[in-house]
C-alpha cells in the first residue's frame, strides 16, 4: 500500500489507498477514519462570516510599530472560530511583498448586544464576536511607506446591499507613510463599535468618532468597504487550495494593493449604503453617525477618517461593519419636529425655514410619552421651560438655540432628545419686474418689496452683461440701461442675517421695428398657393398689413395667399408698432411671385368598348402645350408615349388617366373610360398520341377562355388521380410520376367559375391515350 497527503485549508489529512486486493478489513477501517477526518476538518472549508473590522498602528521607538487588528464575526453563522494566528502581509509602495507575519489572538469576546435606544428591549438572533490581535514589527524608513494588510472571506449571505455577499470577503489595510510625508506617526482608531442592532424608523445617533494619538485633525466620511478573499481562498496561508485559485501566491499570502471596493446593488453605494430617510450620514468634523433606517435587514457600511497634519494628508483610516436593522418594540421615545438641515456650513447662509420669526411652534412626535419637559435653550432666562405637549416659545434675540425634550421625566424609562433651532426674523421679499421699454432711450427702475428687516438686510442684484451697471447692492436701483434688445434674466439675492432668498425675473427691451419676410416658393403653377414667413423684428404685439398686387390683403402674422391667373405679382408688408418702439415700417418685393400657366390635358381612345377576345386599345393625344405625357391604364400598366396602344388581359371597366407636363413643369390630367367585355369559350379533344413523339397532338388539354378558379384533373380506371393543374395553359403529357402511362381510356374532370354567367361549372368526360 502507499500514502498520499492532501492539505485542507491549513490542515493535513492522510488518505490511505490500498493497491492490492483482499484487504477489505483494512480498507473499511481506513475509509472510516477518512470520513471522520473529513467531517472534523471539512468545516474549515466554510469561511468566517465577517461583520466588520479595522487595522491600525502605533509608532514605537527604534522603527518598531505595534500593529493592532480587530476582527468582528457572526458567532452564530461563522465557522471556523476566529483565526489564530492572523497572517498579516507587508507590501512596499510598488505592491511588492516584503514579509508575512503572524499576529497572535490576544482576546476574543462577544460584543454586548446593545441597541441605539435604552428604552427599547434588545432583540435576539444576532451574536457578534470581537477578536483582537497585536504584534510588533520593525519597519526601517522607506520612501512610499508600507502597506499592512489582512484579508478574509466571507460575509453573511443575507446582506441586502451588495452583490453576492456570501462570496465577498473583506480587506483591512493601513498605509504607514514614508519619511517624505511624516517621520513619526500613529494612525487613528475608532473609539466604539456600533450597536449590534439599530431600530427601523429610529435615528441611529451613534458617536463614530476616532482618536488620534498625535492629535492630528480628523475628517470623517462614508465610504465603500473593500473586497477580500473569496470561497476559493477563504484564508491565507492555504497549503494547497481546494479549488482552482488564481490569486497571487496561490493563497500563500494576502493580495497586494490596490483593492477593489465591494459591488453595491443599485441604488446603494459607499455614500448611500443602506435604505434610510433621512439618508445615513456622518458629520465630517465630529464623526457623529445619523440617519433613519427604513427597511429591516443586514447592511454593510464603511466609514473613513482622513488624518491631516496641518495641510498635509497623512493617510486614511477605514473600518466597515454590518448594521442589523430590526423592527423594535418601543416603550418610550422622545422626538419633535426638525428644522431643515442647513444648506452649508462654515458661516454660509441657511435655508429660509430659519427665518420664520421669533416665536417658534414645537410639534411633539414622541411615542408613549405621558409627561414632557421642554428646555428651549434661552441663556437669558431660567424660565425657558415648558411642560406642555406642543408649546410655543418666543425668543428674545436671533441666534442658534439648543432645544431639549424629555419624555416621561424622572421615570425609570425616560428618553431625551435635543435639536438645534435657528431663530431669525421673517424673510419674504418680493420682486416685480418693470414693464418693457424701447431700446431707444431705455432706463429701468427696480425695487425689492415684501417682508424683511431693512436694518440688517443686504441686496445683491445682477442685471446681466448687457446692462449698465451689471450689478447693484441697493434695495431700489434706478436708471439701469440696456445696450441691446431682448429678454434678459434678472436676479437679486436678499440676505438677512443667516437667511437668504434669491428672486428671479426677466426684463424685456423692445427692438426698433424692421419688416422682413420670405416665402416658401416664388415660382409656382397656376393657381399658386404661397406661404409667407414673417421674419420682422418688433416689440410688443405689432399690427401687420400684407398687400398683394392681385388686389388681395391679409392681417395675419405669416399668411398664405393663392395667386391666379398666371402672371408676376408684387408683395408688400407694412408693420405698425403700437407699443415700445412706436413706428411704421414697410418692406416691398416687386415681382416676388411668378405664376406659370397650365397645359391642357385631353385624349381620345378607340374602341371605347370591346371584347376580351379583341383587347387592343389605341390612344390619341389631344392635349395643348404639352412636352411630356404619361398614361395610367387602370390595371397597373402605364406608358410615356404620346399615342400608345395597350392590350388588356382581363375584362372590366378601366379609368385611364392622362398626365401631361408643359415647359414650365406644370401639369394637368384628363380621364377617359374603356370597357372590356368578358367572353367564355370551352372545347376539349377526346384523344391524343403522346407516345409517337411526332410533336403533334402530344399534350391533352382543353381550350378554355373567360374562367376563374380553374382546376383540371385526370383519373385512371381505378380512380387514382394521376394529373392535376390550376394553370389553363398547362396540359397532360401522358405520364405519371415521370413514367409513360399505358394506352387506355382515362377520365378527365374540369371545374371553373364562368365569368360571363357568373356560375360555378363542372365538366367531365373520357380521353383515349394512343401509343
PDB file of N, CA and C in Angstrom, residues 565-622:
ATOM      1  N   UNK A 565     -54.747  84.642 -62.089  1.00  0.00           N
ATOM      2  CA  UNK A 565     -54.217  83.658 -63.044  1.00  0.00           C
ATOM      3  C   UNK A 565     -52.709  83.760 -63.162  1.00  0.00           C
ATOM      4  N   UNK A 566     -52.152  83.156 -64.215  1.00  0.00           N
ATOM      5  CA  UNK A 566     -50.711  83.202 -64.434  1.00  0.00           C
ATOM      6  C   UNK A 566     -50.251  84.636 -64.617  1.00  0.00           C
ATOM      7  N   UNK A 567     -49.079  84.933 -64.036  1.00  0.00           N
ATOM      8  CA  UNK A 567     -48.540  86.270 -64.117  1.00  0.00           C
ATOM      9  C   UNK A 567     -47.459  86.478 -63.082  1.00  0.00           C
ATOM     10  N   UNK A 568     -47.015  87.760 -62.922  1.00  0.00           N
ATOM     11  CA  UNK A 568     -45.989  88.136 -61.966  1.00  0.00           C
ATOM     12  C   UNK A 568     -46.607  89.106 -60.964  1.00  0.00           C
ATOM     13  N   UNK A 569     -46.361  88.847 -59.624  1.00  0.00           N
ATOM     14  CA  UNK A 569     -47.068  89.596 -58.588  1.00  0.00           C
ATOM     15  C   UNK A 569     -46.073  90.218 -57.601  1.00  0.00           C
ATOM     16  N   UNK A 570     -46.431  91.439 -57.094  1.00  0.00           N
ATOM     17  CA  UNK A 570     -45.656  92.126 -56.067  1.00  0.00           C
ATOM     18  C   UNK A 570     -46.263  91.829 -54.699  1.00  0.00           C
ATOM     19  N   UNK A 571     -45.396  91.851 -53.632  1.00  0.00           N
ATOM     20  CA  UNK A 571     -45.846  91.619 -52.244  1.00  0.00           C
ATOM     21  C   UNK A 571     -45.289  92.734 -51.380  1.00  0.00           C
ATOM     22  N   UNK A 572     -46.158  93.328 -50.502  1.00  0.00           N
ATOM     23  CA  UNK A 572     -45.762  94.408 -49.595  1.00  0.00           C
ATOM     24  C   UNK A 572     -46.196  94.064 -48.173  1.00  0.00           C
ATOM     25  N   UNK A 573     -45.263  94.231 -47.176  1.00  0.00           N
ATOM     26  CA  UNK A 573     -45.587  94.048 -45.756  1.00  0.00           C
ATOM     27  C   UNK A 573     -45.337  95.375 -45.042  1.00  0.00           C
ATOM     28  N   UNK A 574     -46.355  95.827 -44.308  1.00  0.00           N
ATOM     29  CA  UNK A 574     -46.255  97.036 -43.501  1.00  0.00           C
ATOM     30  C   UNK A 574     -46.440  96.666 -42.038  1.00  0.00           C
ATOM     31  N   UNK A 575     -45.520  97.137 -41.130  1.00  0.00           N
ATOM     32  CA  UNK A 575     -45.601  96.877 -39.692  1.00  0.00           C
ATOM     33  C   UNK A 575     -45.893  98.195 -38.997  1.00  0.00           C
ATOM     34  N   UNK A 576     -46.882  98.159 -38.110  1.00  0.00           N
ATOM     35  CA  UNK A 576     -47.224  99.323 -37.296  1.00  0.00           C
ATOM     36  C   UNK A 576     -47.014  98.930 -35.839  1.00  0.00           C
ATOM     37  N   UNK A 577     -45.975  99.447 -35.165  1.00  0.00           N
ATOM     38  CA  UNK A 577     -45.697  99.176 -33.758  1.00  0.00           C
ATOM     39  C   UNK A 577     -46.502 100.128 -32.899  1.00  0.00           C
ATOM     40  N   UNK A 578     -47.306  99.583 -31.997  1.00  0.00           N
ATOM     41  CA  UNK A 578     -48.169 100.406 -31.141  1.00  0.00           C
ATOM     42  C   UNK A 578     -47.671 100.436 -29.705  1.00  0.00           C
ATOM     43  N   UNK A 579     -46.580  99.682 -29.387  1.00  0.00           N
ATOM     44  CA  UNK A 579     -46.021  99.685 -28.034  1.00  0.00           C
ATOM     45  C   UNK A 579     -44.510  99.606 -28.157  1.00  0.00           C
ATOM     46  N   UNK A 580     -43.819 100.062 -27.102  1.00  0.00           N
ATOM     47  CA  UNK A 580     -42.370 100.018 -27.121  1.00  0.00           C
ATOM     48  C   UNK A 580     -41.834 101.031 -28.100  1.00  0.00           C
ATOM     49  N   UNK A 581     -41.161 100.544 -29.147  1.00  0.00           N
ATOM     50  CA  UNK A 581     -40.633 101.421 -30.188  1.00  0.00           C
ATOM     51  C   UNK A 581     -41.750 101.691 -31.194  1.00  0.00           C
ATOM     52  N   UNK A 582     -42.566 102.749 -30.982  1.00  0.00           N
ATOM     53  CA  UNK A 582     -43.717 103.052 -31.825  1.00  0.00           C
ATOM     54  C   UNK A 582     -43.223 103.596 -33.159  1.00  0.00           C
ATOM     55  N   UNK A 583     -43.593 102.883 -34.273  1.00  0.00           N
ATOM     56  CA  UNK A 583     -43.098 103.271 -35.577  1.00  0.00           C
ATOM     57  C   UNK A 583     -43.879 102.498 -36.631  1.00  0.00           C
ATOM     58  N   UNK A 584     -43.723 102.938 -37.905  1.00  0.00           N
ATOM     59  CA  UNK A 584     -44.303 102.231 -39.043  1.00  0.00           C
ATOM     60  C   UNK A 584     -43.186 101.951 -40.035  1.00  0.00           C
ATOM     61  N   UNK A 585     -43.081 100.702 -40.498  1.00  0.00           N
ATOM     62  CA  UNK A 585     -42.033 100.325 -41.441  1.00  0.00           C
ATOM     63  C   UNK A 585     -42.627  99.426 -42.508  1.00  0.00           C
ATOM     64  N   UNK A 586     -42.094  99.522 -43.738  1.00  0.00           N
ATOM     65  CA  UNK A 586     -42.670  98.812 -44.881  1.00  0.00           C
ATOM     66  C   UNK A 586     -41.549  98.063 -45.615  1.00  0.00           C
ATOM     67  N   UNK A 587     -41.911  96.848 -46.131  1.00  0.00           N
ATOM     68  CA  UNK A 587     -40.972  96.031 -46.907  1.00  0.00           C
ATOM     69  C   UNK A 587     -41.676  95.603 -48.179  1.00  0.00           C
ATOM     70  N   UNK A 588     -41.150  96.006 -49.365  1.00  0.00           N
ATOM     71  CA  UNK A 588     -41.785  95.731 -50.648  1.00  0.00           C
ATOM     72  C   UNK A 588     -40.853  94.851 -51.479  1.00  0.00           C
ATOM     73  N   UNK A 589     -41.412  93.773 -52.098  1.00  0.00           N
ATOM     74  CA  UNK A 589     -40.657  92.905 -53.011  1.00  0.00           C
ATOM     75  C   UNK A 589     -41.384  92.897 -54.348  1.00  0.00           C
ATOM     76  N   UNK A 590     -40.941  93.701 -55.319  1.00  0.00           N
ATOM     77  CA  UNK A 590     -41.594  93.703 -56.643  1.00  0.00           C
ATOM     78  C   UNK A 590     -41.349  92.375 -57.361  1.00  0.00           C
ATOM     79  N   UNK A 591     -42.379  91.892 -58.034  1.00  0.00           N
ATOM     80  CA  UNK A 591     -42.263  90.673 -58.836  1.00  0.00           C
ATOM     81  C   UNK A 591     -41.819  89.472 -58.036  1.00  0.00           C
ATOM     82  N   UNK A 592     -42.264  89.369 -56.796  1.00  0.00           N
ATOM     83  CA  UNK A 592     -41.773  88.282 -55.937  1.00  0.00           C
ATOM     84  C   UNK A 592     -42.332  86.931 -56.358  1.00  0.00           C
ATOM     85  N   UNK A 593     -43.608  86.892 -56.790  1.00  0.00           N
ATOM     86  CA  UNK A 593     -44.269  85.624 -57.091  1.00  0.00           C
ATOM     87  C   UNK A 593     -44.525  85.535 -58.585  1.00  0.00           C
ATOM     88  N   UNK A 594     -44.056  84.447 -59.215  1.00  0.00           N
ATOM     89  CA  UNK A 594     -44.326  84.169 -60.625  1.00  0.00           C
ATOM     90  C   UNK A 594     -45.243  82.966 -60.722  1.00  0.00           C
ATOM     91  N   UNK A 595     -46.395  83.139 -61.407  1.00  0.00           N
ATOM     92  CA  UNK A 595     -47.367  82.053 -61.564  1.00  0.00           C
ATOM     93  C   UNK A 595     -47.349  81.608 -63.023  1.00  0.00           C
ATOM     94  N   UNK A 596     -46.982  80.357 -63.262  1.00  0.00           N
ATOM     95  CA  UNK A 596     -46.871  79.825 -64.620  1.00  0.00           C
ATOM     96  C   UNK A 596     -48.197  79.228 -65.071  1.00  0.00           C
ATOM     97  N   UNK A 597     -48.513  79.259 -66.411  1.00  0.00           N
ATOM     98  CA  UNK A 597     -49.780  78.687 -66.903  1.00  0.00           C
ATOM     99  C   UNK A 597     -49.719  77.164 -66.906  1.00  0.00           C
ATOM    100  N   UNK A 598     -50.922  76.543 -66.954  1.00  0.00           N
ATOM    101  CA  UNK A 598     -51.025  75.086 -67.005  1.00  0.00           C
ATOM    102  C   UNK A 598     -51.190  74.615 -68.436  1.00  0.00           C
ATOM    103  N   UNK A 599     -50.737  73.383 -68.764  1.00  0.00           N
ATOM    104  CA  UNK A 599     -51.108  72.785 -70.056  1.00  0.00           C
ATOM    105  C   UNK A 599     -52.565  72.317 -69.984  1.00  0.00           C
ATOM    106  N   UNK A 600     -53.120  71.858 -71.110  1.00  0.00           N
ATOM    107  CA  UNK A 600     -54.478  71.309 -71.140  1.00  0.00           C
ATOM    108  C   UNK A 600     -54.390  69.854 -71.566  1.00  0.00           C
ATOM    109  N   UNK A 601     -54.749  68.952 -70.645  1.00  0.00           N
ATOM    110  CA  UNK A 601     -54.718  67.518 -70.947  1.00  0.00           C
ATOM    111  C   UNK A 601     -55.977  67.130 -71.702  1.00  0.00           C
ATOM    112  N   UNK A 602     -55.846  66.258 -72.744  1.00  0.00           N
ATOM    113  CA  UNK A 602     -57.012  65.752 -73.481  1.00  0.00           C
ATOM    114  C   UNK A 602     -56.539  64.608 -74.369  1.00  0.00           C
ATOM    115  N   UNK A 603     -57.399  63.598 -74.527  1.00  0.00           N
ATOM    116  CA  UNK A 603     -57.066  62.478 -75.406  1.00  0.00           C
ATOM    117  C   UNK A 603     -58.346  61.734 -75.742  1.00  0.00           C
ATOM    118  N   UNK A 604     -58.251  60.876 -76.779  1.00  0.00           N
ATOM    119  CA  UNK A 604     -59.361  60.000 -77.156  1.00  0.00           C
ATOM    120  C   UNK A 604     -58.827  58.583 -77.261  1.00  0.00           C
ATOM    121  N   UNK A 605     -59.749  57.614 -77.289  1.00  0.00           N
ATOM    122  CA  UNK A 605     -59.336  56.214 -77.396  1.00  0.00           C
ATOM    123  C   UNK A 605     -60.339  55.467 -78.252  1.00  0.00           C
ATOM    124  N   UNK A 606     -59.911  54.361 -78.882  1.00  0.00           N
ATOM    125  CA  UNK A 606     -60.781  53.548 -79.722  1.00  0.00           C
ATOM    126  C   UNK A 606     -60.300  52.111 -79.675  1.00  0.00           C
ATOM    127  N   UNK A 607     -61.191  51.152 -79.526  1.00  0.00           N
ATOM    128  CA  UNK A 607     -62.619  51.392 -79.254  1.00  0.00           C
ATOM    129  C   UNK A 607     -62.843  51.731 -77.775  1.00  0.00           C
ATOM    130  N   UNK A 608     -64.018  52.246 -77.468  1.00  0.00           N
ATOM    131  CA  UNK A 608     -64.339  52.544 -76.061  1.00  0.00           C
ATOM    132  C   UNK A 608     -64.942  51.345 -75.363  1.00  0.00           C
ATOM    133  N   UNK A 609     -65.396  50.341 -76.156  1.00  0.00           N
ATOM    134  CA  UNK A 609     -65.903  49.083 -75.589  1.00  0.00           C
ATOM    135  C   UNK A 609     -65.554  47.978 -76.555  1.00  0.00           C
ATOM    136  N   UNK A 610     -65.012  46.872 -76.016  1.00  0.00           N
ATOM    137  CA  UNK A 610     -64.591  45.770 -76.863  1.00  0.00           C
ATOM    138  C   UNK A 610     -64.590  44.492 -76.060  1.00  0.00           C
ATOM    139  N   UNK A 611     -64.525  43.358 -76.791  1.00  0.00           N
ATOM    140  CA  UNK A 611     -64.487  42.045 -76.158  1.00  0.00           C
ATOM    141  C   UNK A 611     -63.075  41.737 -75.686  1.00  0.00           C
ATOM    142  N   UNK A 612     -63.008  40.866 -74.675  1.00  0.00           N
ATOM    143  CA  UNK A 612     -61.702  40.427 -74.188  1.00  0.00           C
ATOM    144  C   UNK A 612     -60.950  39.673 -75.267  1.00  0.00           C
ATOM    145  N   UNK A 613     -61.696  39.152 -76.360  1.00  0.00           N
ATOM    146  CA  UNK A 613     -61.022  38.496 -77.485  1.00  0.00           C
ATOM    147  C   UNK A 613     -60.237  39.511 -78.317  1.00  0.00           C
ATOM    148  N   UNK A 614     -60.658  40.791 -78.267  1.00  0.00           N
ATOM    149  CA  UNK A 614     -60.003  41.836 -79.033  1.00  0.00           C
ATOM    150  C   UNK A 614     -59.669  42.990 -78.082  1.00  0.00           C
ATOM    151  N   UNK A 615     -58.661  42.799 -77.214  1.00  0.00           N
ATOM    152  CA  UNK A 615     -58.434  43.742 -76.114  1.00  0.00           C
ATOM    153  C   UNK A 615     -57.504  44.909 -76.437  1.00  0.00           C
ATOM    154  N   UNK A 616     -57.133  45.128 -77.730  1.00  0.00           N
ATOM    155  CA  UNK A 616     -56.183  46.188 -78.061  1.00  0.00           C
ATOM    156  C   UNK A 616     -56.906  47.522 -78.165  1.00  0.00           C
ATOM    157  N   UNK A 617     -56.376  48.523 -77.404  1.00  0.00           N
ATOM    158  CA  UNK A 617     -56.967  49.860 -77.385  1.00  0.00           C
ATOM    159  C   UNK A 617     -55.921  50.850 -77.880  1.00  0.00           C
ATOM    160  N   UNK A 618     -56.305  51.776 -78.772  1.00  0.00           N
ATOM    161  CA  UNK A 618     -55.432  52.813 -79.297  1.00  0.00           C
ATOM    162  C   UNK A 618     -55.796  54.158 -78.678  1.00  0.00           C
ATOM    163  N   UNK A 619     -54.769  54.909 -78.277  1.00  0.00           N
ATOM    164  CA  UNK A 619     -54.958  56.193 -77.613  1.00  0.00           C
ATOM    165  C   UNK A 619     -54.375  57.295 -78.497  1.00  0.00           C
ATOM    166  N   UNK A 620     -55.070  58.470 -78.546  1.00  0.00           N
ATOM    167  CA  UNK A 620     -54.679  59.580 -79.406  1.00  0.00           C
ATOM    168  C   UNK A 620     -54.647  60.852 -78.576  1.00  0.00           C
ATOM    169  N   UNK A 621     -53.471  61.463 -78.489  1.00  0.00           N
ATOM    170  CA  UNK A 621     -53.273  62.671 -77.671  1.00  0.00           C
ATOM    171  C   UNK A 621     -53.939  63.875 -78.333  1.00  0.00           C
ATOM    172  N   UNK A 622     -54.636  64.698 -77.508  1.00  0.00           N
ATOM    173  CA  UNK A 622     -55.256  65.936 -77.976  1.00  0.00           C
ATOM    174  C   UNK A 622     -54.928  67.080 -77.028  1.00  0.00           C
TER     175      UNK A 622
END
